[in-house]
PDB file of N, CA, C and O in Angstrom:
ATOM      1  N   ARG V 737     246.775 213.429 144.694  1.00 85.00           N
ATOM      2  CA  ARG V 737     247.794 212.751 143.927  1.00 85.00           C
ATOM      3  C   ARG V 737     249.108 213.469 144.169  1.00 85.00           C
ATOM      4  O   ARG V 737     249.202 214.677 144.050  1.00 85.00           O
ATOM      5  N   MET V 738     250.131 212.692 144.491  1.00 95.00           N
ATOM      6  CA  MET V 738     251.472 213.234 144.724  1.00 95.00           C
ATOM      7  C   MET V 738     252.454 212.417 143.913  1.00 95.00           C
ATOM      8  O   MET V 738     252.265 211.217 143.722  1.00 95.00           O
ATOM      9  N   GLY V 739     253.495 213.068 143.444  1.00 96.00           N
ATOM     10  CA  GLY V 739     254.492 212.342 142.680  1.00 96.00           C
ATOM     11  C   GLY V 739     255.667 213.221 142.335  1.00 96.00           C
ATOM     12  O   GLY V 739     255.741 214.390 142.717  1.00 96.00           O
ATOM     13  N   THR V 740     256.568 212.621 141.584  1.00 97.00           N
ATOM     14  CA  THR V 740     257.731 213.349 141.112  1.00 97.00           C
ATOM     15  C   THR V 740     258.000 212.960 139.670  1.00 97.00           C
ATOM     16  O   THR V 740     257.796 211.820 139.272  1.00 97.00           O
ATOM     17  N   LEU V 741     258.428 213.932 138.891  1.00 96.00           N
ATOM     18  CA  LEU V 741     258.751 213.743 137.486  1.00 96.00           C
ATOM     19  C   LEU V 741     260.224 214.066 137.308  1.00 96.00           C
ATOM     20  O   LEU V 741     260.668 215.168 137.639  1.00 96.00           O
ATOM     21  N   VAL V 742     260.984 213.090 136.796  1.00 97.00           N
ATOM     22  CA  VAL V 742     262.428 213.245 136.694  1.00 97.00           C
ATOM     23  C   VAL V 742     262.875 212.869 135.283  1.00 97.00           C
ATOM     24  O   VAL V 742     262.456 211.844 134.751  1.00 97.00           O
ATOM     25  N   ASP V 743     263.727 213.690 134.694  1.00 97.00           N
ATOM     26  CA  ASP V 743     264.383 213.346 133.437  1.00 97.00           C
ATOM     27  C   ASP V 743     265.721 212.707 133.786  1.00 97.00           C
ATOM     28  O   ASP V 743     266.676 213.400 134.149  1.00 97.00           O
ATOM     29  N   LEU V 744     265.781 211.374 133.688  1.00 96.00           N
ATOM     30  CA  LEU V 744     267.021 210.673 134.028  1.00 96.00           C
ATOM     31  C   LEU V 744     268.103 210.909 132.976  1.00 96.00           C
ATOM     32  O   LEU V 744     269.273 211.008 133.308  1.00 96.00           O
ATOM     33  N   THR V 745     267.688 210.958 131.725  1.00 96.00           N
ATOM     34  CA  THR V 745     268.560 211.334 130.610  1.00 96.00           C
ATOM     35  C   THR V 745     267.722 212.232 129.699  1.00 96.00           C
ATOM     36  O   THR V 745     266.509 212.339 129.889  1.00 96.00           O
ATOM     37  N   PRO V 746     268.322 212.861 128.700  1.00 94.00           N
ATOM     38  CA  PRO V 746     267.519 213.689 127.796  1.00 94.00           C
ATOM     39  C   PRO V 746     266.420 212.895 127.063  1.00 94.00           C
ATOM     40  O   PRO V 746     265.440 213.465 126.622  1.00 94.00           O
ATOM     41  N   ARG V 747     266.539 211.585 126.964  1.00 96.00           N
ATOM     42  CA  ARG V 747     265.561 210.765 126.256  1.00 96.00           C
ATOM     43  C   ARG V 747     264.684 209.911 127.168  1.00 96.00           C
ATOM     44  O   ARG V 747     263.786 209.231 126.706  1.00 96.00           O
ATOM     45  N   TRP V 748     264.949 209.903 128.471  1.00 97.00           N
ATOM     46  CA  TRP V 748     264.232 209.006 129.394  1.00 97.00           C
ATOM     47  C   TRP V 748     263.615 209.811 130.526  1.00 97.00           C
ATOM     48  O   TRP V 748     264.318 210.426 131.328  1.00 97.00           O
ATOM     49  N   ARG V 749     262.289 209.818 130.594  1.00 97.00           N
ATOM     50  CA  ARG V 749     261.549 210.553 131.623  1.00 97.00           C
ATOM     51  C   ARG V 749     260.798 209.548 132.493  1.00 97.00           C
ATOM     52  O   ARG V 749     260.152 208.642 131.990  1.00 97.00           O
ATOM     53  N   VAL V 750     260.862 209.741 133.822  1.00 98.00           N
ATOM     54  CA  VAL V 750     260.223 208.840 134.784  1.00 98.00           C
ATOM     55  C   VAL V 750     259.289 209.646 135.682  1.00 98.00           C
ATOM     56  O   VAL V 750     259.657 210.720 136.159  1.00 98.00           O
ATOM     57  N   HIS V 751     258.090 209.111 135.908  1.00 97.00           N
ATOM     58  CA  HIS V 751     257.106 209.731 136.796  1.00 97.00           C
ATOM     59  C   HIS V 751     256.680 208.684 137.816  1.00 97.00           C
ATOM     60  O   HIS V 751     256.108 207.649 137.447  1.00 97.00           O
ATOM     61  N   VAL V 752     256.969 208.909 139.084  1.00 98.00           N
ATOM     62  CA  VAL V 752     256.558 208.033 140.177  1.00 98.00           C
ATOM     63  C   VAL V 752     255.479 208.762 140.953  1.00 98.00           C
ATOM     64  O   VAL V 752     255.640 209.942 141.272  1.00 98.00           O
ATOM     65  N   TYR V 753     254.352 208.077 141.243  1.00 97.00           N
ATOM     66  CA  TYR V 753     253.235 208.768 141.886  1.00 97.00           C
ATOM     67  C   TYR V 753     252.490 207.846 142.840  1.00 97.00           C
ATOM     68  O   TYR V 753     252.608 206.626 142.782  1.00 97.00           O
ATOM     69  N   ALA V 754     251.727 208.473 143.714  1.00 97.00           N
ATOM     70  CA  ALA V 754     250.793 207.785 144.623  1.00 97.00           C
ATOM     71  C   ALA V 754     249.532 208.634 144.703  1.00 97.00           C
ATOM     72  O   ALA V 754     249.601 209.864 144.691  1.00 97.00           O
ATOM     73  N   LYS V 755     248.392 207.975 144.742  1.00 94.00           N
ATOM     74  CA  LYS V 755     247.140 208.724 144.892  1.00 94.00           C
ATOM     75  C   LYS V 755     246.177 207.917 145.748  1.00 94.00           C
ATOM     76  O   LYS V 755     246.201 206.689 145.767  1.00 94.00           O
ATOM     77  N   GLY V 756     245.364 208.627 146.484  1.00 92.00           N
ATOM     78  CA  GLY V 756     244.380 207.998 147.348  1.00 92.00           C
ATOM     79  C   GLY V 756     243.173 208.899 147.506  1.00 92.00           C
ATOM     80  O   GLY V 756     243.221 210.088 147.190  1.00 92.00           O
ATOM     81  N   LEU V 757     242.100 208.311 147.998  1.00 85.00           N
ATOM     82  CA  LEU V 757     240.863 209.051 148.191  1.00 85.00           C
ATOM     83  C   LEU V 757     240.261 208.616 149.512  1.00 85.00           C
ATOM     84  O   LEU V 757     240.057 207.429 149.751  1.00 85.00           O
ATOM     85  N   ARG V 758     239.982 209.570 150.375  1.00 80.00           N
ATOM     86  CA  ARG V 758     239.389 209.284 151.681  1.00 80.00           C
ATOM     87  C   ARG V 758     238.010 209.914 151.739  1.00 80.00           C
ATOM     88  O   ARG V 758     237.855 211.107 151.487  1.00 80.00           O
ATOM     89  N   TYR V 759     237.002 209.095 152.033  1.00 77.00           N
ATOM     90  CA  TYR V 759     235.630 209.586 152.133  1.00 77.00           C
ATOM     91  C   TYR V 759     235.371 210.094 153.544  1.00 77.00           C
ATOM     92  O   TYR V 759     235.870 209.547 154.522  1.00 77.00           O
ATOM     93  N   PHE V 760     234.578 211.148 153.670  1.00 75.00           N
ATOM     94  CA  PHE V 760     234.295 211.723 154.979  1.00 75.00           C
ATOM     95  C   PHE V 760     233.237 210.933 155.734  1.00 75.00           C
ATOM     96  O   PHE V 760     233.279 210.818 156.938  1.00 75.00           O
ATOM     97  N   SER V 761     232.261 210.398 155.037  1.00 75.00           N
ATOM     98  CA  SER V 761     231.227 209.611 155.710  1.00 75.00           C
ATOM     99  C   SER V 761     230.748 208.517 154.769  1.00 75.00           C
ATOM    100  O   SER V 761     230.912 208.594 153.557  1.00 75.00           O
ATOM    101  N   GLY V 762     230.182 207.489 155.335  1.00 71.00           N
ATOM    102  CA  GLY V 762     229.653 206.406 154.510  1.00 71.00           C
ATOM    103  C   GLY V 762     230.674 205.310 154.284  1.00 71.00           C
ATOM    104  O   GLY V 762     230.975 204.536 155.173  1.00 71.00           O
ATOM    105  N   GLN V 763     231.226 205.245 153.096  1.00 70.00           N
ATOM    106  CA  GLN V 763     232.143 204.176 152.721  1.00 70.00           C
ATOM    107  C   GLN V 763     233.428 204.255 153.540  1.00 70.00           C
ATOM    108  O   GLN V 763     234.035 205.306 153.691  1.00 70.00           O
ATOM    109  N   LEU V 764     233.852 203.106 154.071  1.00 75.00           N
ATOM    110  CA  LEU V 764     235.032 203.056 154.920  1.00 75.00           C
ATOM    111  C   LEU V 764     236.303 202.704 154.147  1.00 75.00           C
ATOM    112  O   LEU V 764     237.395 202.865 154.667  1.00 75.00           O
ATOM    113  N   GLU V 765     236.158 202.216 152.951  1.00 78.00           N
ATOM    114  CA  GLU V 765     237.306 201.820 152.136  1.00 78.00           C
ATOM    115  C   GLU V 765     238.059 203.044 151.628  1.00 78.00           C
ATOM    116  O   GLU V 765     237.459 204.067 151.293  1.00 78.00           O
ATOM    117  N   THR V 766     239.379 202.954 151.552  1.00 83.00           N
ATOM    118  CA  THR V 766     240.219 204.017 151.016  1.00 83.00           C
ATOM    119  C   THR V 766     240.925 203.502 149.768  1.00 83.00           C
ATOM    120  O   THR V 766     241.908 202.760 149.881  1.00 83.00           O
ATOM    121  N   PRO V 767     240.449 203.848 148.567  1.00 89.00           N
ATOM    122  CA  PRO V 767     241.144 203.436 147.345  1.00 89.00           C
ATOM    123  C   PRO V 767     242.536 204.062 147.298  1.00 89.00           C
ATOM    124  O   PRO V 767     242.727 205.218 147.672  1.00 89.00           O
ATOM    125  N   PHE V 768     243.519 203.289 146.823  1.00 92.00           N
ATOM    126  CA  PHE V 768     244.896 203.751 146.824  1.00 92.00           C
ATOM    127  C   PHE V 768     245.619 203.176 145.617  1.00 92.00           C
ATOM    128  O   PHE V 768     245.392 202.021 145.248  1.00 92.00           O
ATOM    129  N   THR V 769     246.482 203.972 144.997  1.00 96.00           N
ATOM    130  CA  THR V 769     247.262 203.542 143.834  1.00 96.00           C
ATOM    131  C   THR V 769     248.682 204.076 143.948  1.00 96.00           C
ATOM    132  O   THR V 769     248.886 205.221 144.329  1.00 96.00           O
ATOM    133  N   VAL V 770     249.656 203.242 143.625  1.00 97.00           N
ATOM    134  CA  VAL V 770     251.040 203.683 143.445  1.00 97.00           C
ATOM    135  C   VAL V 770     251.440 203.264 142.034  1.00 97.00           C
ATOM    136  O   VAL V 770     251.022 202.217 141.542  1.00 97.00           O
ATOM    137  N   GLY V 771     252.221 204.108 141.380  1.00 97.00           N
ATOM    138  CA  GLY V 771     252.540 203.792 139.995  1.00 97.00           C
ATOM    139  C   GLY V 771     253.858 204.359 139.521  1.00 97.00           C
ATOM    140  O   GLY V 771     254.464 205.211 140.166  1.00 97.00           O
ATOM    141  N   LEU V 772     254.243 203.848 138.367  1.00 97.00           N
ATOM    142  CA  LEU V 772     255.466 204.266 137.697  1.00 97.00           C
ATOM    143  C   LEU V 772     255.144 204.430 136.215  1.00 97.00           C
ATOM    144  O   LEU V 772     254.629 203.498 135.588  1.00 97.00           O
ATOM    145  N   GLN V 773     255.414 205.600 135.675  1.00 97.00           N
ATOM    146  CA  GLN V 773     255.245 205.855 134.247  1.00 97.00           C
ATOM    147  C   GLN V 773     256.613 206.228 133.682  1.00 97.00           C
ATOM    148  O   GLN V 773     257.342 207.005 134.288  1.00 97.00           O
ATOM    149  N   GLN V 774     256.935 205.656 132.534  1.00 97.00           N
ATOM    150  CA  GLN V 774     258.209 205.937 131.893  1.00 97.00           C
ATOM    151  C   GLN V 774     257.977 206.248 130.424  1.00 97.00           C
ATOM    152  O   GLN V 774     257.107 205.655 129.790  1.00 97.00           O
ATOM    153  N   ARG V 775     258.755 207.171 129.894  1.00 97.00           N
ATOM    154  CA  ARG V 775     258.729 207.439 128.460  1.00 97.00           C
ATOM    155  C   ARG V 775     260.156 207.526 127.967  1.00 97.00           C
ATOM    156  O   ARG V 775     260.974 208.262 128.514  1.00 97.00           O
ATOM    157  N   VAL V 776     260.451 206.745 126.938  1.00 97.00           N
ATOM    158  CA  VAL V 776     261.773 206.735 126.330  1.00 97.00           C
ATOM    159  C   VAL V 776     261.618 207.214 124.892  1.00 97.00           C
ATOM    160  O   VAL V 776     260.842 206.634 124.118  1.00 97.00           O
ATOM    161  N   THR V 777     262.335 208.265 124.542  1.00 97.00           N
ATOM    162  CA  THR V 777     262.304 208.784 123.176  1.00 97.00           C
ATOM    163  C   THR V 777     263.212 207.920 122.316  1.00 97.00           C
ATOM    164  O   THR V 777     264.390 207.752 122.614  1.00 97.00           O
ATOM    165  N   LEU V 778     262.635 207.359 121.250  1.00 96.00           N
ATOM    166  CA  LEU V 778     263.398 206.489 120.358  1.00 96.00           C
ATOM    167  C   LEU V 778     263.871 207.220 119.104  1.00 96.00           C
ATOM    168  O   LEU V 778     264.815 206.788 118.464  1.00 96.00           O
ATOM    169  N   GLY V 779     263.211 208.293 118.757  1.00 94.00           N
ATOM    170  CA  GLY V 779     263.572 209.090 117.586  1.00 94.00           C
ATOM    171  C   GLY V 779     262.868 210.426 117.665  1.00 94.00           C
ATOM    172  O   GLY V 779     262.161 210.720 118.628  1.00 94.00           O
ATOM    173  N   GLN V 780     263.020 211.234 116.623  1.00 92.00           N
ATOM    174  CA  GLN V 780     262.419 212.565 116.632  1.00 92.00           C
ATOM    175  C   GLN V 780     260.898 212.497 116.738  1.00 92.00           C
ATOM    176  O   GLN V 780     260.281 213.319 117.403  1.00 92.00           O
ATOM    177  N   ASN V 781     260.264 211.510 116.116  1.00 95.00           N
ATOM    178  CA  ASN V 781     258.811 211.397 116.100  1.00 95.00           C
ATOM    179  C   ASN V 781     258.315 210.089 116.708  1.00 95.00           C
ATOM    180  O   ASN V 781     257.209 209.637 116.400  1.00 95.00           O
ATOM    181  N   LEU V 782     259.104 209.455 117.571  1.00 97.00           N
ATOM    182  CA  LEU V 782     258.768 208.135 118.081  1.00 97.00           C
ATOM    183  C   LEU V 782     259.187 208.000 119.543  1.00 97.00           C
ATOM    184  O   LEU V 782     260.295 208.390 119.917  1.00 97.00           O
ATOM    185  N   ALA V 783     258.290 207.462 120.374  1.00 97.00           N
ATOM    186  CA  ALA V 783     258.602 207.251 121.792  1.00 97.00           C
ATOM    187  C   ALA V 783     257.900 205.989 122.279  1.00 97.00           C
ATOM    188  O   ALA V 783     256.860 205.589 121.757  1.00 97.00           O
ATOM    189  N   LEU V 784     258.456 205.373 123.302  1.00 98.00           N
ATOM    190  CA  LEU V 784     257.876 204.205 123.953  1.00 98.00           C
ATOM    191  C   LEU V 784     257.452 204.623 125.356  1.00 98.00           C
ATOM    192  O   LEU V 784     258.238 205.219 126.091  1.00 98.00           O
ATOM    193  N   ARG V 785     256.206 204.316 125.715  1.00 98.00           N
ATOM    194  CA  ARG V 785     255.687 204.665 127.046  1.00 98.00           C
ATOM    195  C   ARG V 785     255.287 203.389 127.769  1.00 98.00           C
ATOM    196  O   ARG V 785     254.597 202.532 127.204  1.00 98.00           O
ATOM    197  N   ILE V 786     255.702 203.260 129.029  1.00 98.00           N
ATOM    198  CA  ILE V 786     255.383 202.097 129.860  1.00 98.00           C
ATOM    199  C   ILE V 786     254.773 202.597 131.163  1.00 98.00           C
ATOM    200  O   ILE V 786     255.363 203.440 131.840  1.00 98.00           O
ATOM    201  N   ASP V 787     253.586 202.099 131.494  1.00 98.00           N
ATOM    202  CA  ASP V 787     252.879 202.468 132.723  1.00 98.00           C
ATOM    203  C   ASP V 787     252.657 201.210 133.556  1.00 98.00           C
ATOM    204  O   ASP V 787     252.101 200.235 133.061  1.00 98.00           O
ATOM    205  N   LEU V 788     253.076 201.245 134.819  1.00 98.00           N
ATOM    206  CA  LEU V 788     252.868 200.152 135.760  1.00 98.00           C
ATOM    207  C   LEU V 788     252.230 200.715 137.019  1.00 98.00           C
ATOM    208  O   LEU V 788     252.620 201.795 137.477  1.00 98.00           O
ATOM    209  N   SER V 789     251.256 199.991 137.593  1.00 97.00           N
ATOM    210  CA  SER V 789     250.647 200.480 138.827  1.00 97.00           C
ATOM    211  C   SER V 789     250.154 199.330 139.692  1.00 97.00           C
ATOM    212  O   SER V 789     249.884 198.234 139.207  1.00 97.00           O
ATOM    213  N   ARG V 790     250.057 199.605 140.980  1.00 96.00           N
ATOM    214  CA  ARG V 790     249.515 198.690 141.986  1.00 96.00           C
ATOM    215  C   ARG V 790     248.316 199.402 142.597  1.00 96.00           C
ATOM    216  O   ARG V 790     248.439 200.523 143.085  1.00 96.00           O
ATOM    217  N   ASN V 791     247.140 198.760 142.554  1.00 95.00           N
ATOM    218  CA  ASN V 791     245.895 199.383 142.988  1.00 95.00           C
ATOM    219  C   ASN V 791     245.251 198.591 144.117  1.00 95.00           C
ATOM    220  O   ASN V 791     245.312 197.362 144.129  1.00 95.00           O
ATOM    221  N   ARG V 792     244.600 199.311 145.023  1.00 92.00           N
ATOM    222  CA  ARG V 792     243.792 198.694 146.076  1.00 92.00           C
ATOM    223  C   ARG V 792     242.451 199.407 146.102  1.00 92.00           C
ATOM    224  O   ARG V 792     242.382 200.623 146.236  1.00 92.00           O
ATOM    225  N   GLN V 793     241.371 198.618 145.932  1.00 87.00           N
ATOM    226  CA  GLN V 793     240.041 199.207 145.910  1.00 87.00           C
ATOM    227  C   GLN V 793     239.020 198.149 146.303  1.00 87.00           C
ATOM    228  O   GLN V 793     239.016 197.046 145.766  1.00 87.00           O
ATOM    229  N   LEU V 794     238.149 198.492 147.249  1.00 82.00           N
ATOM    230  CA  LEU V 794     237.084 197.594 147.718  1.00 82.00           C
ATOM    231  C   LEU V 794     237.617 196.215 148.105  1.00 82.00           C
ATOM    232  O   LEU V 794     237.120 195.190 147.668  1.00 82.00           O
ATOM    233  N   HIS V 795     238.672 196.195 148.910  1.00 82.00           N
ATOM    234  CA  HIS V 795     239.294 194.972 149.434  1.00 82.00           C
ATOM    235  C   HIS V 795     239.915 194.108 148.340  1.00 82.00           C
ATOM    236  O   HIS V 795     240.196 192.942 148.572  1.00 82.00           O
ATOM    237  N   TRP V 796     240.108 194.634 147.147  1.00 89.00           N
ATOM    238  CA  TRP V 796     240.791 193.939 146.059  1.00 89.00           C
ATOM    239  C   TRP V 796     242.101 194.653 145.788  1.00 89.00           C
ATOM    240  O   TRP V 796     242.176 195.869 145.827  1.00 89.00           O
ATOM    241  N   GLN V 797     243.128 193.868 145.493  1.00 94.00           N
ATOM    242  CA  GLN V 797     244.411 194.427 145.101  1.00 94.00           C
ATOM    243  C   GLN V 797     244.782 193.843 143.749  1.00 94.00           C
ATOM    244  O   GLN V 797     244.622 192.644 143.526  1.00 94.00           O
ATOM    245  N   TYR V 798     245.236 194.691 142.850  1.00 95.00           N
ATOM    246  CA  TYR V 798     245.601 194.205 141.523  1.00 95.00           C
ATOM    247  C   TYR V 798     246.684 195.087 140.918  1.00 95.00           C
ATOM    248  O   TYR V 798     246.881 196.225 141.311  1.00 95.00           O
ATOM    249  N   ASN V 799     247.383 194.519 139.962  1.00 97.00           N
ATOM    250  CA  ASN V 799     248.424 195.223 139.228  1.00 97.00           C
ATOM    251  C   ASN V 799     247.918 195.513 137.822  1.00 97.00           C
ATOM    252  O   ASN V 799     247.106 194.754 137.281  1.00 97.00           O
ATOM    253  N   SER V 800     248.392 196.577 137.235  1.00 96.00           N
ATOM    254  CA  SER V 800     248.068 196.855 135.848  1.00 96.00           C
ATOM    255  C   SER V 800     249.303 197.394 135.141  1.00 96.00           C
ATOM    256  O   SER V 800     250.187 197.979 135.766  1.00 96.00           O
ATOM    257  N   GLY V 801     249.351 197.175 133.850  1.00 98.00           N
ATOM    258  CA  GLY V 801     250.476 197.637 133.059  1.00 98.00           C
ATOM    259  C   GLY V 801     250.061 197.904 131.629  1.00 98.00           C
ATOM    260  O   GLY V 801     249.158 197.252 131.107  1.00 98.00           O
ATOM    261  N   THR V 802     250.733 198.870 131.026  1.00 98.00           N
ATOM    262  CA  THR V 802     250.460 199.240 129.639  1.00 98.00           C
ATOM    263  C   THR V 802     251.777 199.594 128.962  1.00 98.00           C
ATOM    264  O   THR V 802     252.631 200.256 129.561  1.00 98.00           O
ATOM    265  N   ALA V 803     251.915 199.153 127.730  1.00 98.00           N
ATOM    266  CA  ALA V 803     253.038 199.580 126.893  1.00 98.00           C
ATOM    267  C   ALA V 803     252.437 200.232 125.652  1.00 98.00           C
ATOM    268  O   ALA V 803     251.546 199.665 125.023  1.00 98.00           O
ATOM    269  N   SER V 804     252.906 201.430 125.313  1.00 97.00           N
ATOM    270  CA  SER V 804     252.368 202.176 124.177  1.00 97.00           C
ATOM    271  C   SER V 804     253.500 202.690 123.320  1.00 97.00           C
ATOM    272  O   SER V 804     254.534 203.117 123.830  1.00 97.00           O
ATOM    273  N   MET V 805     253.288 202.664 122.008  1.00 97.00           N
ATOM    274  CA  MET V 805     254.223 203.264 121.074  1.00 97.00           C
ATOM    275  C   MET V 805     253.584 204.579 120.618  1.00 97.00           C
ATOM    276  O   MET V 805     252.459 204.582 120.126  1.00 97.00           O
ATOM    277  N   LEU V 806     254.281 205.678 120.810  1.00 96.00           N
ATOM    278  CA  LEU V 806     253.761 207.011 120.490  1.00 96.00           C
ATOM    279  C   LEU V 806     254.399 207.514 119.198  1.00 96.00           C
ATOM    280  O   LEU V 806     255.630 207.582 119.092  1.00 96.00           O
ATOM    281  N   PHE V 807     253.555 207.828 118.219  1.00 97.00           N
ATOM    282  CA  PHE V 807     254.013 208.409 116.954  1.00 97.00           C
ATOM    283  C   PHE V 807     253.563 209.859 116.908  1.00 97.00           C
ATOM    284  O   PHE V 807     252.385 210.148 117.097  1.00 97.00           O
ATOM    285  N   TYR V 808     254.483 210.757 116.685  1.00 93.00           N
ATOM    286  CA  TYR V 808     254.163 212.188 116.602  1.00 93.00           C
ATOM    287  C   TYR V 808     254.243 212.633 115.145  1.00 93.00           C
ATOM    288  O   TYR V 808     255.096 212.171 114.400  1.00 93.00           O
ATOM    289  N   PHE V 809     253.331 213.508 114.754  1.00 89.00           N
ATOM    290  CA  PHE V 809     253.357 214.014 113.379  1.00 89.00           C
ATOM    291  C   PHE V 809     253.091 215.495 113.339  1.00 89.00           C
ATOM    292  O   PHE V 809     252.727 216.104 114.288  1.00 89.00           O
TER     293      PHE V 809
END
């Protein structure tokens, strides 16, 4: 897994990554994912997290996404 984590502003953090897996013998497929994770701080105890990714596995390609509200206590 390789990526970079950048604080664009004091409240906005971005993580861009790519990961893959190569088998030495047997299975010929190479699973691969590229993604973007973002977290925006909305308050002292509140943040919004958004995860987007593009996946390839077993000759299938699909997108996934998640939005989460994070409450800290």
